Short mmCIF file of C-alpha atoms in Angstrom, two decimals:
data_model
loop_
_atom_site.label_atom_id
_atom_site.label_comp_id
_atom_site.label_asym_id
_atom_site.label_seq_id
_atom_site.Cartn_x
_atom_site.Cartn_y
_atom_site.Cartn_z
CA UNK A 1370 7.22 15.14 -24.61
CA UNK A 1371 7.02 16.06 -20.66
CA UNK A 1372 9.40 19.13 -20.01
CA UNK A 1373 12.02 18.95 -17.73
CA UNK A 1374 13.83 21.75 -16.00
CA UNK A 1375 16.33 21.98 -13.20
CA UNK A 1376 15.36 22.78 -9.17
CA UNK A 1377 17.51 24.14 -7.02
CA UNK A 1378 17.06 24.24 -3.73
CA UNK A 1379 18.95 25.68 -0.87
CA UNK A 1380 21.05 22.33 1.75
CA UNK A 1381 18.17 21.27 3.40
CA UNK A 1382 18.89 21.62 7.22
CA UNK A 1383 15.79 20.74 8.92
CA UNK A 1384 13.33 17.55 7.68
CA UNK A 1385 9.77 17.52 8.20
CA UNK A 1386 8.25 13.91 7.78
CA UNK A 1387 4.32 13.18 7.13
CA UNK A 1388 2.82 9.57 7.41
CA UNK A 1389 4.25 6.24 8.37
CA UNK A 1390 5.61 3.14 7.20
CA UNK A 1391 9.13 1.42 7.26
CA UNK A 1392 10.69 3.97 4.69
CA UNK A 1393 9.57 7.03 6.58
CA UNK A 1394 11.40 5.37 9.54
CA UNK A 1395 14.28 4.63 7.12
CA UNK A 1396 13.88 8.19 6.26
CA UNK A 1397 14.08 9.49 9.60
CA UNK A 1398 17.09 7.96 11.06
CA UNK A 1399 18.99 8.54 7.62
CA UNK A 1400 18.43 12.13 7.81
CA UNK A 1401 19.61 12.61 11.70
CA UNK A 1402 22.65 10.60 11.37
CA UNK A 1403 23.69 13.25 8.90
CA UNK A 1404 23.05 15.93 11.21
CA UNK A 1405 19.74 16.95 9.69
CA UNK A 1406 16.70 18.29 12.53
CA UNK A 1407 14.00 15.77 11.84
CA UNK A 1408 10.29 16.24 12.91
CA UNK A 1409 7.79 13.19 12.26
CA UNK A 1410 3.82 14.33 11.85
CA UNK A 1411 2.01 11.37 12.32
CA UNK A 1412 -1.23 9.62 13.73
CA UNK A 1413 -2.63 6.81 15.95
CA UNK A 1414 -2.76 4.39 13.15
CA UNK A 1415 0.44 4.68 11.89
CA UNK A 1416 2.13 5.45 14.63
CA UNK A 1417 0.65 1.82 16.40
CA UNK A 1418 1.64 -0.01 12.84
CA UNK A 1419 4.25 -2.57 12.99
CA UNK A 1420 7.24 -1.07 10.88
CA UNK A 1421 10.36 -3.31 12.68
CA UNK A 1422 10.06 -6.85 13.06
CA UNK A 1423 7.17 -6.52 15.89
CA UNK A 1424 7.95 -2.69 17.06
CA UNK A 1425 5.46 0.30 16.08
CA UNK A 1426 6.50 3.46 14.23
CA UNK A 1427 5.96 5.04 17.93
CA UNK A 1428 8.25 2.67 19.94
CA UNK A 1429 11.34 2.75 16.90
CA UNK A 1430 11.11 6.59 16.96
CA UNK A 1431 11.29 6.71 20.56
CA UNK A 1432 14.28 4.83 20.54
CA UNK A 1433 16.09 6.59 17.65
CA UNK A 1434 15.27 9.80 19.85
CA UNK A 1435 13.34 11.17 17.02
CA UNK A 1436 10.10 13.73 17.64
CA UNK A 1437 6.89 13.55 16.58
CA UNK A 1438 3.60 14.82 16.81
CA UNK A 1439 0.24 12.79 16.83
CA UNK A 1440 -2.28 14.91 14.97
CA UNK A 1441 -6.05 13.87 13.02
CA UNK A 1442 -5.66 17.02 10.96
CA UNK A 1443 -2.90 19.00 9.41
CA UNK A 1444 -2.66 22.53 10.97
CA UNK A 1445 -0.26 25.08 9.25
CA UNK A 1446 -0.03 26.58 12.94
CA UNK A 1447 1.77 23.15 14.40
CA UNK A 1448 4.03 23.13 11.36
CA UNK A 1449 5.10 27.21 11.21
CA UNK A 1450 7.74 26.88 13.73
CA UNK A 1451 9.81 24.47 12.27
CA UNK A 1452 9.30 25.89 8.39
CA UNK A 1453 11.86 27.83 6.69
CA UNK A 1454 13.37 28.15 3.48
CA UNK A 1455 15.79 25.26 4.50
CA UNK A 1456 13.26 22.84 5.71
CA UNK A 1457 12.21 20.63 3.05
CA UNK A 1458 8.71 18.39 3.73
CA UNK A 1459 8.14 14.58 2.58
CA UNK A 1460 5.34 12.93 2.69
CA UNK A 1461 5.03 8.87 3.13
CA UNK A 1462 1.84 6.95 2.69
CA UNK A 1463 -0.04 10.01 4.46
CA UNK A 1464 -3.76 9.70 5.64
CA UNK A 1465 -4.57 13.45 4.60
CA UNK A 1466 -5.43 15.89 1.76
CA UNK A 1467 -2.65 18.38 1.89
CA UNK A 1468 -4.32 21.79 1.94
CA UNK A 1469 -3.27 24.84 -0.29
CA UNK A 1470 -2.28 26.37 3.63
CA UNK A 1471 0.32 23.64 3.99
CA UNK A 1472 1.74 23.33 0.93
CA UNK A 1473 2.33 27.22 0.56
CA UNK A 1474 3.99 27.13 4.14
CA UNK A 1475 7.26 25.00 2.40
CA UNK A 1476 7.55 27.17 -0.53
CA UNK A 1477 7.61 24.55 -3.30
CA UNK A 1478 10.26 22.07 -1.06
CA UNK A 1479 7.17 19.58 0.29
CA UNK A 1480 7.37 16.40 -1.63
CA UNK A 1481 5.36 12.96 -2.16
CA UNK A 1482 7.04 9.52 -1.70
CA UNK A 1483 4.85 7.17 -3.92
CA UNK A 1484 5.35 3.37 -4.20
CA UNK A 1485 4.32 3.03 -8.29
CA UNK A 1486 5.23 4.11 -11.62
CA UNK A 1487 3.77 7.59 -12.12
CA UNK A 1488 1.63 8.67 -13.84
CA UNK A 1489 0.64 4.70 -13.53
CA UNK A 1490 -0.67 3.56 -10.06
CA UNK A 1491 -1.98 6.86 -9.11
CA UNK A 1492 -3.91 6.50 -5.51
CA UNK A 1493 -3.71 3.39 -3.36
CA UNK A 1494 -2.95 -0.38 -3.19
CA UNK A 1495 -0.27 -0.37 -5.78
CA UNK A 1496 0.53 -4.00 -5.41
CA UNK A 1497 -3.11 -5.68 -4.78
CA UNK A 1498 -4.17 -3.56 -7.52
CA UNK A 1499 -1.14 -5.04 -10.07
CA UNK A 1500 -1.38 -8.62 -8.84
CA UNK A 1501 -5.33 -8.40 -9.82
CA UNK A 1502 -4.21 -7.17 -13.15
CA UNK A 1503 -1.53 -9.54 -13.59
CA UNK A 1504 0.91 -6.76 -13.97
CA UNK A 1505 4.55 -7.05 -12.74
CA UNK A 1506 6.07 -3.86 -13.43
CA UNK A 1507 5.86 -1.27 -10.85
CA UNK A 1508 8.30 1.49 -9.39
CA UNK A 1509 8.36 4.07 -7.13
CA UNK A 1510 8.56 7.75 -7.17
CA UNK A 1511 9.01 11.11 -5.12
CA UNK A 1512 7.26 14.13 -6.96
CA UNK A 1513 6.49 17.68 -5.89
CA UNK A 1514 3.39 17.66 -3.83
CA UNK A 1515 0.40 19.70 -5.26
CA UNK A 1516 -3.05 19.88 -4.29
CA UNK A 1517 -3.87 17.00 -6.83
CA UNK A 1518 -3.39 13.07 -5.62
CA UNK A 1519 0.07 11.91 -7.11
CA UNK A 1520 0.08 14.37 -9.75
CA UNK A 1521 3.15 16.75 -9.12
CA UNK A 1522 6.17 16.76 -11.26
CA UNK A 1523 8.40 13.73 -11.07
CA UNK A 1524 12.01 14.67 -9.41
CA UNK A 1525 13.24 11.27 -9.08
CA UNK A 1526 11.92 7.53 -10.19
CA UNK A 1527 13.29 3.42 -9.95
CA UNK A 1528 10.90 1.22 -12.46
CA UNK A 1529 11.07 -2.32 -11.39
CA UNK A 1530 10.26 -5.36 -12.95
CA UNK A 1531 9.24 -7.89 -10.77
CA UNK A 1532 10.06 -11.79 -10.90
CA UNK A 1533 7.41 -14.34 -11.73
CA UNK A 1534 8.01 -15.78 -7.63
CA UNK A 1535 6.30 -12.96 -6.76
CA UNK A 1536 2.94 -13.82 -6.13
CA UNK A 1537 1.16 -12.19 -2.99
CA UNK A 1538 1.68 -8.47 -1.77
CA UNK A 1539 4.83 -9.76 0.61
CA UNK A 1540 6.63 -11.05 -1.73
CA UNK A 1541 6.71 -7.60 -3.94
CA UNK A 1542 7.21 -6.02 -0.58
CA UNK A 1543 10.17 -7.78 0.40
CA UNK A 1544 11.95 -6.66 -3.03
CA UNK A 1545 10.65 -3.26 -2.64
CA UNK A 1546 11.12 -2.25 0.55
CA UNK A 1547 14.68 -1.88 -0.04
CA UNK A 1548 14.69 0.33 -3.06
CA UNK A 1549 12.17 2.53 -1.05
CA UNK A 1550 14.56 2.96 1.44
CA UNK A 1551 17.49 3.51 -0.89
CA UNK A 1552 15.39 6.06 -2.72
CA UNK A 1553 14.22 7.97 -0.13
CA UNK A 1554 18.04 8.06 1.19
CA UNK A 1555 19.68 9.33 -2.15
CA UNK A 1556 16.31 11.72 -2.09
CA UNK A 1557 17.61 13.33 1.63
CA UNK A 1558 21.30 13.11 0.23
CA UNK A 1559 20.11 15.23 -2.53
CA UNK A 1560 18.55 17.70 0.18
CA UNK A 1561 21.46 18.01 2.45
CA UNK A 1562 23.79 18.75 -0.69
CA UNK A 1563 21.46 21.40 -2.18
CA UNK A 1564 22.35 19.74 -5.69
CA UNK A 1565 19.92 20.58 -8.60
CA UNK A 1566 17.52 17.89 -9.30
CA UNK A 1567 15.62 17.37 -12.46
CA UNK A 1568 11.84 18.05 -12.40
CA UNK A 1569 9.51 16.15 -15.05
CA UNK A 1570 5.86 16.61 -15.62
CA UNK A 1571 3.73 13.47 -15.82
CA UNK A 1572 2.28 12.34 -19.13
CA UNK A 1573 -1.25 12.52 -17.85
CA UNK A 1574 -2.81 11.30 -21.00
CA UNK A 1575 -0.63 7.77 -19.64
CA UNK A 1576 -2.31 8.18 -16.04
CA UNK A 1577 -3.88 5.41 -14.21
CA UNK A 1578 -6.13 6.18 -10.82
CA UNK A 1579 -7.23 3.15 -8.29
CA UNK A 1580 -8.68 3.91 -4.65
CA UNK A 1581 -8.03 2.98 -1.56
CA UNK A 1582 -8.25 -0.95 -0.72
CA UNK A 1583 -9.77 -2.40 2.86
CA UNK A 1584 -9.13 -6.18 2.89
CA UNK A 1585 -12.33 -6.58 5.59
CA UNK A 1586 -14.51 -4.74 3.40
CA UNK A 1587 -13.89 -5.73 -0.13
CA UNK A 1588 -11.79 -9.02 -0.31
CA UNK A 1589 -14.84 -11.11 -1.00
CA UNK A 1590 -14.53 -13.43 -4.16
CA UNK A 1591 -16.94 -14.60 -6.74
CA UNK A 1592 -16.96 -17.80 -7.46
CA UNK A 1593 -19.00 -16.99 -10.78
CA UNK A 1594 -15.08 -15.82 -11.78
CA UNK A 1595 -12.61 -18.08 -13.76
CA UNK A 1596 -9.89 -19.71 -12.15
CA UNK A 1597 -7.51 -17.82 -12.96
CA UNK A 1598 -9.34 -14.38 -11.62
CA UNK A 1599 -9.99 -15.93 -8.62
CA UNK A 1600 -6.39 -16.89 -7.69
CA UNK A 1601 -5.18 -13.49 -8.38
CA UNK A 1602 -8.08 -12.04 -6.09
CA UNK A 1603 -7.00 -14.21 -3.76
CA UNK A 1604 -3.10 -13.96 -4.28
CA UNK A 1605 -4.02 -9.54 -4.09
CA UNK A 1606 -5.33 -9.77 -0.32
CA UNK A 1607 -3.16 -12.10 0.81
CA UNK A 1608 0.10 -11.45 3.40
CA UNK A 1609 0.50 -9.69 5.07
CA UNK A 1610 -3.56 -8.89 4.82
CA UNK A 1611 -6.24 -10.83 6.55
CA UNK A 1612 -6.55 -12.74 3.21
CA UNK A 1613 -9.77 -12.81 0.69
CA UNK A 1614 -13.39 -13.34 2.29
CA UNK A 1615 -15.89 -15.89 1.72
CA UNK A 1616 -18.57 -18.17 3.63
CA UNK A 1617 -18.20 -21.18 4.54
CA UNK A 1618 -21.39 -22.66 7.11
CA UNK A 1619 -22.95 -19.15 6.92
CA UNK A 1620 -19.41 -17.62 8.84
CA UNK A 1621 -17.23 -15.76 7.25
CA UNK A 1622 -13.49 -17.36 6.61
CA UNK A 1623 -10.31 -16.04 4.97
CA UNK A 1624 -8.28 -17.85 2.44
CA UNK A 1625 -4.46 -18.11 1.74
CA UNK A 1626 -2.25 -19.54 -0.82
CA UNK A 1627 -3.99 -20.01 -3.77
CA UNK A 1628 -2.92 -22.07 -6.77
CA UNK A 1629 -4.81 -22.77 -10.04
CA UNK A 1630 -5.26 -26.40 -11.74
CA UNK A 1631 -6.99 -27.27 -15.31
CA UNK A 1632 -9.97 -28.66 -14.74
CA UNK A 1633 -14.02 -28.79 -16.06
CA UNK A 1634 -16.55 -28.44 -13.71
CA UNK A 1635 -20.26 -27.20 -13.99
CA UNK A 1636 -20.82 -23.75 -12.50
CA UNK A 1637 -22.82 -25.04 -9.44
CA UNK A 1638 -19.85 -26.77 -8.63
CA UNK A 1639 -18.15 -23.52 -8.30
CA UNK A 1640 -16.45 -23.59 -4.84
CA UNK A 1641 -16.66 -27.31 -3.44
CA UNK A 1642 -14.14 -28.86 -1.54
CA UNK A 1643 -14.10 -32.15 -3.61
CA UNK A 1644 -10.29 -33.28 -2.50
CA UNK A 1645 -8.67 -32.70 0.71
CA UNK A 1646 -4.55 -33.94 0.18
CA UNK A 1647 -1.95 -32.74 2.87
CA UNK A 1648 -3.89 -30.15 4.62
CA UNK A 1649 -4.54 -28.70 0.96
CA UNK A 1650 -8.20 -27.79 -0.20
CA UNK A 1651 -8.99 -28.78 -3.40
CA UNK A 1652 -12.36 -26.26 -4.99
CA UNK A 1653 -13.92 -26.49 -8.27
CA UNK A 1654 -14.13 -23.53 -9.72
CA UNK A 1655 -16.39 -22.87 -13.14
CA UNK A 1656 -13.19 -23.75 -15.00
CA UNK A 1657 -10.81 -25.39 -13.54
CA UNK A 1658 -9.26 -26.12 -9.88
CA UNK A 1659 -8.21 -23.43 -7.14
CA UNK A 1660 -5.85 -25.17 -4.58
CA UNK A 1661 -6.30 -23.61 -1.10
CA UNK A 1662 -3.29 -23.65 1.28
CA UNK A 1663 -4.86 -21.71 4.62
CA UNK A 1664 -8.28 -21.20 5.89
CA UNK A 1665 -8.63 -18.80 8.76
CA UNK A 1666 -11.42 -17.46 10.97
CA UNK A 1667 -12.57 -13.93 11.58
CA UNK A 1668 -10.41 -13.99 14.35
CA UNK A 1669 -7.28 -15.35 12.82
CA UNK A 1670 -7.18 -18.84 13.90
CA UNK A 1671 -6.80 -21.85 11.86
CA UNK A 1672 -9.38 -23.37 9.69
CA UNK A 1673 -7.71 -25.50 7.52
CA UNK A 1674 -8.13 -28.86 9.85
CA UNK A 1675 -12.06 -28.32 10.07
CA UNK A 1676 -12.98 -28.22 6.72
CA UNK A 1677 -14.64 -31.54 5.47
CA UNK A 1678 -15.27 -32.74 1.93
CA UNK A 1679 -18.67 -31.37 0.25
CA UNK A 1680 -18.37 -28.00 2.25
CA UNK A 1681 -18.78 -25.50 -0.15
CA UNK A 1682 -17.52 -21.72 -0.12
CA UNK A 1683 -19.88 -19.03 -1.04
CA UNK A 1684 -20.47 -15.52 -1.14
CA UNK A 1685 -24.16 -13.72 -1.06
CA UNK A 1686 -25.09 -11.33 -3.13
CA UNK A 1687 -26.04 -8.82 -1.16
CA UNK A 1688 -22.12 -9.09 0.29
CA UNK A 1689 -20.42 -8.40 -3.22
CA UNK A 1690 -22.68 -5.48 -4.25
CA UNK A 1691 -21.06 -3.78 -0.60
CA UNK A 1692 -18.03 -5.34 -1.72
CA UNK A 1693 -18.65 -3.40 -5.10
CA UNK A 1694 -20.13 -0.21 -4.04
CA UNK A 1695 -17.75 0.54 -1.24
CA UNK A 1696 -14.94 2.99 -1.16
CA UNK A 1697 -12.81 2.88 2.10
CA UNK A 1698 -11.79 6.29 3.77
CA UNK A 1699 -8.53 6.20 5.50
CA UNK A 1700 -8.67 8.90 8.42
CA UNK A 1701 -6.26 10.05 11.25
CA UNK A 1702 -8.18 7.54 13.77
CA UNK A 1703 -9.28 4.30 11.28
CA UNK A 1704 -11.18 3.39 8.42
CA UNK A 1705 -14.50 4.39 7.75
CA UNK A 1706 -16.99 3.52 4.73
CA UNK A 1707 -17.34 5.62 2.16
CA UNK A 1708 -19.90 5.39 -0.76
#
């Protein structure tokens, strides 16, 4: 059984955010309206991401009047200033490795936000990761941050269980972007009031780990897969990604919105157009039917009307062992490849 105990912490007075992402805005201009000193630590890519209907995570916290810093490595020295025993830190969707330094510096009042189950979902790419897996329960979680990756005690946790209409990263986003924000909220209500919260160990021996997705670098399918694993590949990397990779006339495209029919084809059939109805691909797969609703370029534009029956989608080799092999590094200025 994990222990619990209670931690008490003194009204928090002073909120030191790390990362990006619609709930660390949510986060931000929660905490001020209540009167609450708040200090974003972010970089370029975050800071450039769309987190308001068009407007980066730079342009909404210059208009809330909220600070921040843009920083490609976390320096205790930056931080010292504004850390003291009523300054609590939380972390959302961060690109760095908290050091020992940095976590020392908050006393045991720096915290994770983390959109999954814990222990379950440990890492990155909750929802891809699920939708390949053909789970639908998820949840997210704040926990004490340590020096491992998602493994402090749990100090507060919503499990959801999401509908069958959910289908493609967007839709889980659009029902869980609210309870992120709501957590994170009751979270810095909890802060302000200095109210005891309870503090659970993970289970480890229930832990799950995946890494890091990059849509560019490992959404390729396999049309040697059944139907139904390449729908839910396809399904995992669609919006609001680029959508999964394949080749079509020795280029590589991007498919959206795919759907699975019975059917019996050979294996060399595997990823034919053989029906074109409504601006809807029709591709044998080894076992069935995948309906395609979009085909994009590299560059994002529109496919779909160019495609011609008897083209055939394909992937080489040599492009799923990268695919395979990869592991994407997520860094204060990009993504790099990692292997």
């Amino acid at each position: 059984m994990n222990r619990e105990k209670k931690m008490t912490t003194e009204p928090m007075r002073r909120l030191v955010l790390f990362g990006g992402t619609p709930p660390l805005l949510h986060a931000a201009i929660h905490a001020q309206k209540h009167g609450i000193e708040v200090r974003v630590v972010s970089e370029e890519m975050h800071l450039e991401e769309d987190v308001n209907q068009g407007r980066s995570l730079r342009c909404c916290l210059d208009g809330e009047g909220v600070g921040y810093q843009d920083v490609e490595e976390l320096d205790p020295e930056i931080l010292r200033p504004w850390v003291d025993g009523r300054t609590v830190g939380l972390s959302i969707h961060p690109v760095w490795i908290f050091r020992r330094e940095v976590i020392d510096l908050f006393g045991g009042r720096l915290f994770n936000f983390h959109a999954a189950r814990l222990p379950l979902d440990r890492g990155a790419g909750a929802y891809s990761w699920r939708i390949l897996m053909g789970e639908r329960r998820g949840g997210i979680s704040i926990h004490v941050l340590d020096e491992g990756i998602d493994t402090g005690d749990l100090v507060m946790q919503k499990c959801i269980n999401f509908p069958q209409s959910c289908r493609i990263p967007e839709d889980y986003f659009r029902i869980d972007i609210p309870l992120r924000n709501q957590l994170v909220a009751e979270f810095i209500d909890a802060m302000i009031s200095g109210d005891p919260l309870e503090r659970r160990a993970q289970d480890y021996t229930q832990s799950t780990y995946w890494p890091r997705l990059n849509t560019p670098l490992q959404g390729f399918i396999d049309w040697r897969w059944s139907s139904e694993e390449i729908e839910r590949f396809v399904c995992a990397f669609d919006s609001p990604y680029a959508g999964a990779s394949t080749y079509r006339r020795g280029k590589v495209v991007h498919l959206r919105g795919g759907e699975r029919l019975n059917g019996s084809f050979h294996p060399f059939q595997a990823g034919l157009v053989f029906r074109i109805t409504n601006r809807r691909l029709y591709v044998a797969t080894r076992d069935g039917v995948l309906i395609i609703n979009d085909v994009v370029d590299e560059g994002g534009l529109p496919m779909t009307d160019k495609m011609r029956l008897g083209d055939r989608f394909y992937t080489p080799q040599s492009q799923l062992d990268d695919a395979l092999s990869v592991r994407p590094v997520y860094t204060a200025t990009g993504v790099k490849a990692g292997y």
